[in-house]
Amino acid sequence: PTFFEQECIVVENDVVSGRTETKRIKSFCMNAPLQEFSFSTESLIQDQSNSMQLFDLRTYGDFVDHYAVKVKSISFDGLELSTKGIKRPIVAVFDSGLTGCLLIRPFWDFVQKYYTDNTTDTRDFRSVSIAVKEVGGAVCNIKSSFEDDQRLFYVNSIDLDWFDDEATAPYVII
């Protein structure tokens, strides 16, 4: 179970008797501009049209249940990376505390080679966009760029020790 699946909200029902009730957390919401974080025992999202199926990285040896989704396509600076011939899945992990964009080292090396072969400078990516298949079959496009927030956007590599076998592990973008 995830951290939130294990946590409960304690509700005080009766101040006089001190009776409390515990309710499981069903969803959480972060409002970054207002710097607010909210828990709820009900769904906070009324429109489920952008729902995406989570991808379980634990089958590859990850010891944490990350919020990950399978990526259909990925582009850097508007140039789509061809996923033909890639035998591993590409997954996006949503990390609410990260201000930039990180690629697991083997994926970073693959991207560097791909873009170098296509005469593009890989050191200064200014945008990243991914397409993710929604539960209903539609495609949700998600992007981040230097133009959206010049203070916080960057793309870099990260060494992760999440997987049992790096040679077969998914390519991860965080």
PDB file of C-alpha atoms in Angstrom:
ATOM      1  CA  PRO A   1       0.000   0.000   0.000  1.00  0.00           C
ATOM      2  CA  THR A   2       1.045   3.585  -0.579  1.00  0.00           C
ATOM      3  CA  PHE A   3       1.641   6.044   2.241  1.00  0.00           C
ATOM      4  CA  PHE A   4      -1.783   7.587   1.696  1.00  0.00           C
ATOM      5  CA  GLU A   5      -3.497   4.186   1.609  1.00  0.00           C
ATOM      6  CA  GLN A   6      -2.125   3.599   5.111  1.00  0.00           C
ATOM      7  CA  GLU A   7      -3.036   6.993   6.544  1.00  0.00           C
ATOM      8  CA  CYS A   8      -6.359   8.046   8.047  1.00  0.00           C
ATOM      9  CA  ILE A   9      -8.007  11.320   8.954  1.00  0.00           C
ATOM     10  CA  VAL A  10      -9.203  11.336  12.551  1.00  0.00           C
ATOM     11  CA  VAL A  11     -12.533  13.163  12.916  1.00  0.00           C
ATOM     12  CA  GLU A  12     -13.743  14.216  16.354  1.00  0.00           C
ATOM     13  CA  ASN A  13     -17.471  13.395  16.397  1.00  0.00           C
ATOM     14  CA  ASP A  14     -18.353  14.458  19.926  1.00  0.00           C
ATOM     15  CA  VAL A  15     -16.284  17.025  21.800  1.00  0.00           C
ATOM     16  CA  VAL A  16     -17.805  16.121  25.184  1.00  0.00           C
ATOM     17  CA  SER A  17     -17.232  12.345  25.022  1.00  0.00           C
ATOM     18  CA  GLY A  18     -14.078  12.571  22.953  1.00  0.00           C
ATOM     19  CA  ARG A  19     -15.415  10.023  20.440  1.00  0.00           C
ATOM     20  CA  THR A  20     -13.484   9.985  17.219  1.00  0.00           C
ATOM     21  CA  GLU A  21     -13.873   8.318  13.849  1.00  0.00           C
ATOM     22  CA  THR A  22     -11.112   7.418  11.427  1.00  0.00           C
ATOM     23  CA  LYS A  23     -11.617   7.720   7.689  1.00  0.00           C
ATOM     24  CA  ARG A  24      -9.243   6.542   4.977  1.00  0.00           C
ATOM     25  CA  ILE A  25      -7.669   9.176   2.766  1.00  0.00           C
ATOM     26  CA  LYS A  26      -8.947   8.767  -0.789  1.00  0.00           C
ATOM     27  CA  SER A  27      -7.263  11.716  -2.484  1.00  0.00           C
ATOM     28  CA  PHE A  28      -5.039  14.703  -1.932  1.00  0.00           C
ATOM     29  CA  CYS A  29      -4.687  18.042  -3.644  1.00  0.00           C
ATOM     30  CA  MET A  30      -1.730  20.368  -3.944  1.00  0.00           C
ATOM     31  CA  ASN A  31      -2.229  23.985  -4.848  1.00  0.00           C
ATOM     32  CA  ALA A  32       1.319  25.079  -5.611  1.00  0.00           C
ATOM     33  CA  PRO A  33       0.614  28.803  -6.183  1.00  0.00           C
ATOM     34  CA  LEU A  34      -1.119  29.045  -2.789  1.00  0.00           C
ATOM     35  CA  GLN A  35       1.319  26.601  -1.155  1.00  0.00           C
ATOM     36  CA  GLU A  36      -1.563  24.484   0.193  1.00  0.00           C
ATOM     37  CA  PHE A  37      -1.856  20.719   0.620  1.00  0.00           C
ATOM     38  CA  SER A  38      -5.247  19.088   1.329  1.00  0.00           C
ATOM     39  CA  PHE A  39      -6.387  15.567   2.215  1.00  0.00           C
ATOM     40  CA  SER A  40      -9.863  14.232   1.534  1.00  0.00           C
ATOM     41  CA  THR A  41     -11.856  11.090   2.277  1.00  0.00           C
ATOM     42  CA  GLU A  42     -13.690  11.643  -1.034  1.00  0.00           C
ATOM     43  CA  SER A  43     -12.497  12.224  -4.568  1.00  0.00           C
ATOM     44  CA  LEU A  44     -11.440  15.837  -5.086  1.00  0.00           C
ATOM     45  CA  ILE A  45     -11.709  15.581  -8.850  1.00  0.00           C
ATOM     46  CA  GLN A  46     -15.203  15.739 -10.282  1.00  0.00           C
ATOM     47  CA  ASP A  47     -14.161  15.378 -13.934  1.00  0.00           C
ATOM     48  CA  GLN A  48     -12.440  12.010 -14.376  1.00  0.00           C
ATOM     49  CA  SER A  49     -11.676  12.552 -18.078  1.00  0.00           C
ATOM     50  CA  ASN A  50      -7.910  12.829 -17.535  1.00  0.00           C
ATOM     51  CA  SER A  51      -7.625   9.620 -15.490  1.00  0.00           C
ATOM     52  CA  MET A  52      -4.556   7.550 -16.299  1.00  0.00           C
ATOM     53  CA  GLN A  53      -3.769   3.962 -15.357  1.00  0.00           C
ATOM     54  CA  LEU A  54      -0.923   3.742 -12.856  1.00  0.00           C
ATOM     55  CA  PHE A  55       2.119   1.663 -13.810  1.00  0.00           C
ATOM     56  CA  ASP A  56       3.493  -0.537 -11.016  1.00  0.00           C
ATOM     57  CA  LEU A  57       7.282  -0.222 -10.883  1.00  0.00           C
ATOM     58  CA  ARG A  58       7.502  -2.758  -8.030  1.00  0.00           C
ATOM     59  CA  THR A  59       7.395  -5.598 -10.571  1.00  0.00           C
ATOM     60  CA  TYR A  60      10.860  -4.383 -11.642  1.00  0.00           C
ATOM     61  CA  GLY A  61      12.187  -4.343  -8.077  1.00  0.00           C
ATOM     62  CA  ASP A  62      11.206  -0.835  -6.988  1.00  0.00           C
ATOM     63  CA  PHE A  63      10.593  -0.868  -3.247  1.00  0.00           C
ATOM     64  CA  VAL A  64       8.173   2.098  -3.295  1.00  0.00           C
ATOM     65  CA  ASP A  65       4.771   2.399  -4.974  1.00  0.00           C
ATOM     66  CA  HIS A  66       5.486   5.505  -7.069  1.00  0.00           C
ATOM     67  CA  TYR A  67       2.802   7.450  -8.932  1.00  0.00           C
ATOM     68  CA  ALA A  68       3.917   6.369 -12.392  1.00  0.00           C
ATOM     69  CA  VAL A  69       2.165   6.189 -15.757  1.00  0.00           C
ATOM     70  CA  LYS A  70       3.256   4.666 -19.051  1.00  0.00           C
ATOM     71  CA  VAL A  71       4.352   7.260 -21.616  1.00  0.00           C
ATOM     72  CA  LYS A  72       3.025   6.924 -25.169  1.00  0.00           C
ATOM     73  CA  SER A  73       5.422   9.494 -26.638  1.00  0.00           C
ATOM     74  CA  ILE A  74       7.934  12.059 -25.451  1.00  0.00           C
ATOM     75  CA  SER A  75       9.377  15.208 -27.040  1.00  0.00           C
ATOM     76  CA  PHE A  76      12.231  17.492 -26.104  1.00  0.00           C
ATOM     77  CA  ASP A  77      12.118  21.003 -27.565  1.00  0.00           C
ATOM     78  CA  GLY A  78       9.355  19.905 -29.934  1.00  0.00           C
ATOM     79  CA  LEU A  79      11.346  17.042 -31.464  1.00  0.00           C
ATOM     80  CA  GLU A  80       9.628  13.735 -30.749  1.00  0.00           C
ATOM     81  CA  LEU A  81      11.858  10.911 -29.624  1.00  0.00           C
ATOM     82  CA  SER A  82      11.214   7.850 -31.734  1.00  0.00           C
ATOM     83  CA  THR A  83      10.225   4.983 -29.465  1.00  0.00           C
ATOM     84  CA  LYS A  84      10.487   2.403 -32.251  1.00  0.00           C
ATOM     85  CA  GLY A  85      12.973  -0.244 -31.290  1.00  0.00           C
ATOM     86  CA  ILE A  86      12.894   0.662 -27.596  1.00  0.00           C
ATOM     87  CA  LYS A  87      12.158  -2.592 -25.822  1.00  0.00           C
ATOM     88  CA  ARG A  88      11.592  -1.032 -22.407  1.00  0.00           C
ATOM     89  CA  PRO A  89       8.558   0.931 -21.306  1.00  0.00           C
ATOM     90  CA  ILE A  90       8.981   4.652 -20.735  1.00  0.00           C
ATOM     91  CA  VAL A  91       7.213   5.826 -17.583  1.00  0.00           C
ATOM     92  CA  ALA A  92       6.626   9.208 -16.012  1.00  0.00           C
ATOM     93  CA  VAL A  93       6.799   9.432 -12.222  1.00  0.00           C
ATOM     94  CA  PHE A  94       4.933  12.347 -10.682  1.00  0.00           C
ATOM     95  CA  ASP A  95       7.009  13.815  -7.859  1.00  0.00           C
ATOM     96  CA  SER A  96       5.307  16.764  -6.223  1.00  0.00           C
ATOM     97  CA  GLY A  97       8.513  18.107  -4.697  1.00  0.00           C
ATOM     98  CA  LEU A  98      10.644  18.206  -7.838  1.00  0.00           C
ATOM     99  CA  THR A  99      11.041  21.522  -9.630  1.00  0.00           C
ATOM    100  CA  GLY A 100      12.800  20.230 -12.728  1.00  0.00           C
ATOM    101  CA  CYS A 101      12.730  17.188 -14.962  1.00  0.00           C
ATOM    102  CA  LEU A 102      15.008  14.221 -14.335  1.00  0.00           C
ATOM    103  CA  LEU A 103      15.729  11.208 -16.535  1.00  0.00           C
ATOM    104  CA  ILE A 104      17.074   7.977 -15.099  1.00  0.00           C
ATOM    105  CA  ARG A 105      20.729   7.678 -16.215  1.00  0.00           C
ATOM    106  CA  PRO A 106      20.247   4.927 -18.879  1.00  0.00           C
ATOM    107  CA  PHE A 107      17.388   6.940 -20.430  1.00  0.00           C
ATOM    108  CA  TRP A 108      19.444  10.146 -20.270  1.00  0.00           C
ATOM    109  CA  ASP A 109      22.279   8.380 -22.111  1.00  0.00           C
ATOM    110  CA  PHE A 110      19.814   7.088 -24.723  1.00  0.00           C
ATOM    111  CA  VAL A 111      18.313  10.582 -25.197  1.00  0.00           C
ATOM    112  CA  GLN A 112      21.780  12.156 -25.453  1.00  0.00           C
ATOM    113  CA  LYS A 113      22.783   9.714 -28.192  1.00  0.00           C
ATOM    114  CA  TYR A 114      19.474  10.070 -30.054  1.00  0.00           C
ATOM    115  CA  TYR A 115      19.591  13.864 -30.124  1.00  0.00           C
ATOM    116  CA  THR A 116      23.318  14.002 -30.852  1.00  0.00           C
ATOM    117  CA  ASP A 117      22.693  11.726 -33.854  1.00  0.00           C
ATOM    118  CA  ASN A 118      20.011  14.191 -34.966  1.00  0.00           C
ATOM    119  CA  THR A 119      22.342  17.227 -34.542  1.00  0.00           C
ATOM    120  CA  THR A 120      20.469  18.718 -31.603  1.00  0.00           C
ATOM    121  CA  ASP A 121      22.245  20.098 -28.542  1.00  0.00           C
ATOM    122  CA  THR A 122      21.017  18.093 -25.558  1.00  0.00           C
ATOM    123  CA  ARG A 123      22.534  20.176 -22.778  1.00  0.00           C
ATOM    124  CA  ASP A 124      19.990  22.985 -22.908  1.00  0.00           C
ATOM    125  CA  PHE A 125      16.554  21.484 -23.332  1.00  0.00           C
ATOM    126  CA  ARG A 126      13.949  24.213 -22.920  1.00  0.00           C
ATOM    127  CA  SER A 127      10.825  22.029 -22.976  1.00  0.00           C
ATOM    128  CA  VAL A 128       9.621  18.497 -22.377  1.00  0.00           C
ATOM    129  CA  SER A 129       6.237  17.107 -23.316  1.00  0.00           C
ATOM    130  CA  ILE A 130       4.780  13.657 -22.861  1.00  0.00           C
ATOM    131  CA  ALA A 131       1.656  12.007 -24.189  1.00  0.00           C
ATOM    132  CA  VAL A 132      -0.083   9.552 -21.870  1.00  0.00           C
ATOM    133  CA  LYS A 133      -3.021   7.324 -22.725  1.00  0.00           C
ATOM    134  CA  GLU A 134      -6.045   8.013 -20.554  1.00  0.00           C
ATOM    135  CA  VAL A 135      -8.240   5.242 -19.123  1.00  0.00           C
ATOM    136  CA  GLY A 136     -10.950   5.968 -21.727  1.00  0.00           C
ATOM    137  CA  GLY A 137      -8.473   5.752 -24.615  1.00  0.00           C
ATOM    138  CA  ALA A 138      -7.930   9.455 -25.302  1.00  0.00           C
ATOM    139  CA  VAL A 139      -4.452  10.961 -25.063  1.00  0.00           C
ATOM    140  CA  CYS A 140      -3.466  13.488 -22.393  1.00  0.00           C
ATOM    141  CA  ASN A 141      -0.558  15.784 -23.294  1.00  0.00           C
ATOM    142  CA  ILE A 142       1.517  17.125 -20.411  1.00  0.00           C
ATOM    143  CA  LYS A 143       4.333  19.646 -20.814  1.00  0.00           C
ATOM    144  CA  SER A 144       6.799  21.710 -18.880  1.00  0.00           C
ATOM    145  CA  SER A 145       9.110  24.364 -20.244  1.00  0.00           C
ATOM    146  CA  PHE A 146      11.547  27.141 -19.505  1.00  0.00           C
ATOM    147  CA  GLU A 147       8.953  29.595 -20.818  1.00  0.00           C
ATOM    148  CA  ASP A 148       6.414  28.346 -18.234  1.00  0.00           C
ATOM    149  CA  ASP A 149       8.778  28.992 -15.325  1.00  0.00           C
ATOM    150  CA  GLN A 150      12.271  30.299 -16.025  1.00  0.00           C
ATOM    151  CA  ARG A 151      13.358  29.966 -12.393  1.00  0.00           C
ATOM    152  CA  LEU A 152      12.711  26.265 -11.965  1.00  0.00           C
ATOM    153  CA  PHE A 153      12.824  24.422 -15.288  1.00  0.00           C
ATOM    154  CA  TYR A 154      15.748  22.146 -16.090  1.00  0.00           C
ATOM    155  CA  VAL A 155      16.381  18.686 -17.527  1.00  0.00           C
ATOM    156  CA  ASN A 156      19.115  16.514 -16.075  1.00  0.00           C
ATOM    157  CA  SER A 157      20.065  12.920 -15.283  1.00  0.00           C
ATOM    158  CA  ILE A 158      19.674  11.058 -12.015  1.00  0.00           C
ATOM    159  CA  ASP A 159      21.089   7.788 -10.769  1.00  0.00           C
ATOM    160  CA  LEU A 160      18.355   5.701  -9.143  1.00  0.00           C
ATOM    161  CA  ASP A 161      18.697   2.423  -7.271  1.00  0.00           C
ATOM    162  CA  TRP A 162      15.045   1.467  -7.700  1.00  0.00           C
ATOM    163  CA  PHE A 163      15.335  -1.591  -9.911  1.00  0.00           C
ATOM    164  CA  ASP A 164      16.727  -5.114  -9.689  1.00  0.00           C
ATOM    165  CA  ASP A 165      18.088  -5.101 -13.253  1.00  0.00           C
ATOM    166  CA  GLU A 166      18.982  -1.770 -14.873  1.00  0.00           C
ATOM    167  CA  ALA A 167      19.288  -3.462 -18.278  1.00  0.00           C
ATOM    168  CA  THR A 168      15.570  -4.340 -18.384  1.00  0.00           C
ATOM    169  CA  ALA A 169      14.123  -1.642 -16.108  1.00  0.00           C
ATOM    170  CA  PRO A 170      11.780   0.976 -17.556  1.00  0.00           C
ATOM    171  CA  TYR A 171      13.148   4.289 -18.728  1.00  0.00           C
ATOM    172  CA  VAL A 172      11.979   6.788 -16.102  1.00  0.00           C
ATOM    173  CA  ILE A 173      11.268  10.482 -16.435  1.00  0.00           C
ATOM    174  CA  ILE A 174      10.526  12.318 -13.195  1.00  0.00           C
TER     175      ILE A 174
END
